[in-house]
C-alpha positions as MATLAB code, in Angstrom:
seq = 'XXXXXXXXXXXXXXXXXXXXXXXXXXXXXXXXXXXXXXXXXXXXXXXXXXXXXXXXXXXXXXXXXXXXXXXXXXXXXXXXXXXXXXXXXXXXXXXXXXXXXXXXXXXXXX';
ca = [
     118.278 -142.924  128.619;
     116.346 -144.069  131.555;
     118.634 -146.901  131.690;
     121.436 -145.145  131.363;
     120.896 -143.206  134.035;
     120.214 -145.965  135.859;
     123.935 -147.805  135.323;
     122.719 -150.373  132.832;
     123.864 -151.023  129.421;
     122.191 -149.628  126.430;
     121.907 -150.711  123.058;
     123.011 -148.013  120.638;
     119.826 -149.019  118.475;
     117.397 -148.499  121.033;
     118.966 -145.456  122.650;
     118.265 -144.156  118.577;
     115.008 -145.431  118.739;
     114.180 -143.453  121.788;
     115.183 -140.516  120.240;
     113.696 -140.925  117.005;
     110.624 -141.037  119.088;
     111.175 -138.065  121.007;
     111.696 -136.631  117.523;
     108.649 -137.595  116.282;
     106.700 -136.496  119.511;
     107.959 -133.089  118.934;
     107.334 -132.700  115.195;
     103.770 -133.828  115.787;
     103.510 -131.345  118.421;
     104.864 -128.798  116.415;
     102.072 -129.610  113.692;
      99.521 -129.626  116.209;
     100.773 -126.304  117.017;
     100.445 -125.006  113.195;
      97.192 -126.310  112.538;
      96.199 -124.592  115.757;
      97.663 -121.020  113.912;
      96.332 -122.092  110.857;
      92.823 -122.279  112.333;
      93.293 -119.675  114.180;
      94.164 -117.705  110.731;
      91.270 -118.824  108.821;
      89.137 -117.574  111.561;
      90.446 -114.265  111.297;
      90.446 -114.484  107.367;
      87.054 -115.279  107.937;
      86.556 -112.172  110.272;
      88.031 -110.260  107.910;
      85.869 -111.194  104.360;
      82.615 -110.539  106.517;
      84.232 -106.922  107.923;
      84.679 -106.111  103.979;
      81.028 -107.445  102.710;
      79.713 -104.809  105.785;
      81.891 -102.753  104.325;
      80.983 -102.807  101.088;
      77.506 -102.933  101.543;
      77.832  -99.427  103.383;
      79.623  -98.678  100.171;
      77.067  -99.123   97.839;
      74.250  -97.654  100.042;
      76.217  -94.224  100.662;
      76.597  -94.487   96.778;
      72.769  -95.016   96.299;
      71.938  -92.141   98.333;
      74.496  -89.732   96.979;
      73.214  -90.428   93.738;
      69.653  -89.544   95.287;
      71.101  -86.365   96.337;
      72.508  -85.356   93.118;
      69.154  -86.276   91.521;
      67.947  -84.336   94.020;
      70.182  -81.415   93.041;
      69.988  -81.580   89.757;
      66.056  -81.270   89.453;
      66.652  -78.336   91.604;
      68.919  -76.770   89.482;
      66.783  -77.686   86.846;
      64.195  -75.936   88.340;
      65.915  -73.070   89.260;
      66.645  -72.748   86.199;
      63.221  -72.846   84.897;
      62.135  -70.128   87.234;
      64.659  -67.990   86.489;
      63.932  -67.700   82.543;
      59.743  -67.155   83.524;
      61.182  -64.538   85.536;
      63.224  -62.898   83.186;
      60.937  -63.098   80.810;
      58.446  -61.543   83.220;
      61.220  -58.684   83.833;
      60.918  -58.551   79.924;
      57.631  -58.203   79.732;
      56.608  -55.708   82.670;
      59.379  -53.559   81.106;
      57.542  -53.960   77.737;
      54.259  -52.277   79.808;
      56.286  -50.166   81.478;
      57.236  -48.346   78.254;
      53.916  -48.949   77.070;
      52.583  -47.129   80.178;
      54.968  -44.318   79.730;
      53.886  -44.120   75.640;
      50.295  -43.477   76.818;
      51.391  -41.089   79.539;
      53.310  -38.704   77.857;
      50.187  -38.769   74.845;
      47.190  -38.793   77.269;
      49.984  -34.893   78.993;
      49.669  -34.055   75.564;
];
């Protein structure tokens, strides 16, 4: 082309040639360019599986300590529970006195 431009003659072959080349130049480029992207896209991949494993790990720690909490909850319930029947049964029994205390009452007025 360079000849060309200067006014000489060019084989057909080599003016082929020179584009071939140019062709070739510009593909490699082009895959320079991809494995640039593709880099660039592992990278981020990369990025990415590490963001998730944080991620996860928070996971399973908020997990671990809601279970702890409903543990938590549950043995209070549990316990609530527990104090709640001594206390009936406490209600039970001072009402038990109660009437027993009335009983002596009303035979002690008479």
């Amino acid at each position: 082309r360079v000849q060309q431009l200067e006014g000489q003659k060019v084989d057909p072959r080599q003016d082929l040639g020179v584009q071939v080349l140019a062709d070739l130049q510009e593909a490699c480029e082009g895959v320079v360019l991809l494995q640039d992207k593709l880099r660039k896209l592992e990278q981020e991949h990369e990025e990415l599986i590490g963001r998730q494993q944080e991620q996860t790990e928070h996971l399973v720690l908020m997990r671990s300590k809601l279970d702890g909490e409903r543990r938590q909850v549950s043995e209070a319930h549990s316990s609530t529970q527990a104090t709640q029947a001594s206390l009936d049964q406490y209600r039970v029994r001072a009402a038990e006195l109660q009437a027993q205390l009335q009983t002596e009452e009303a035979r002690v007025a008479h």
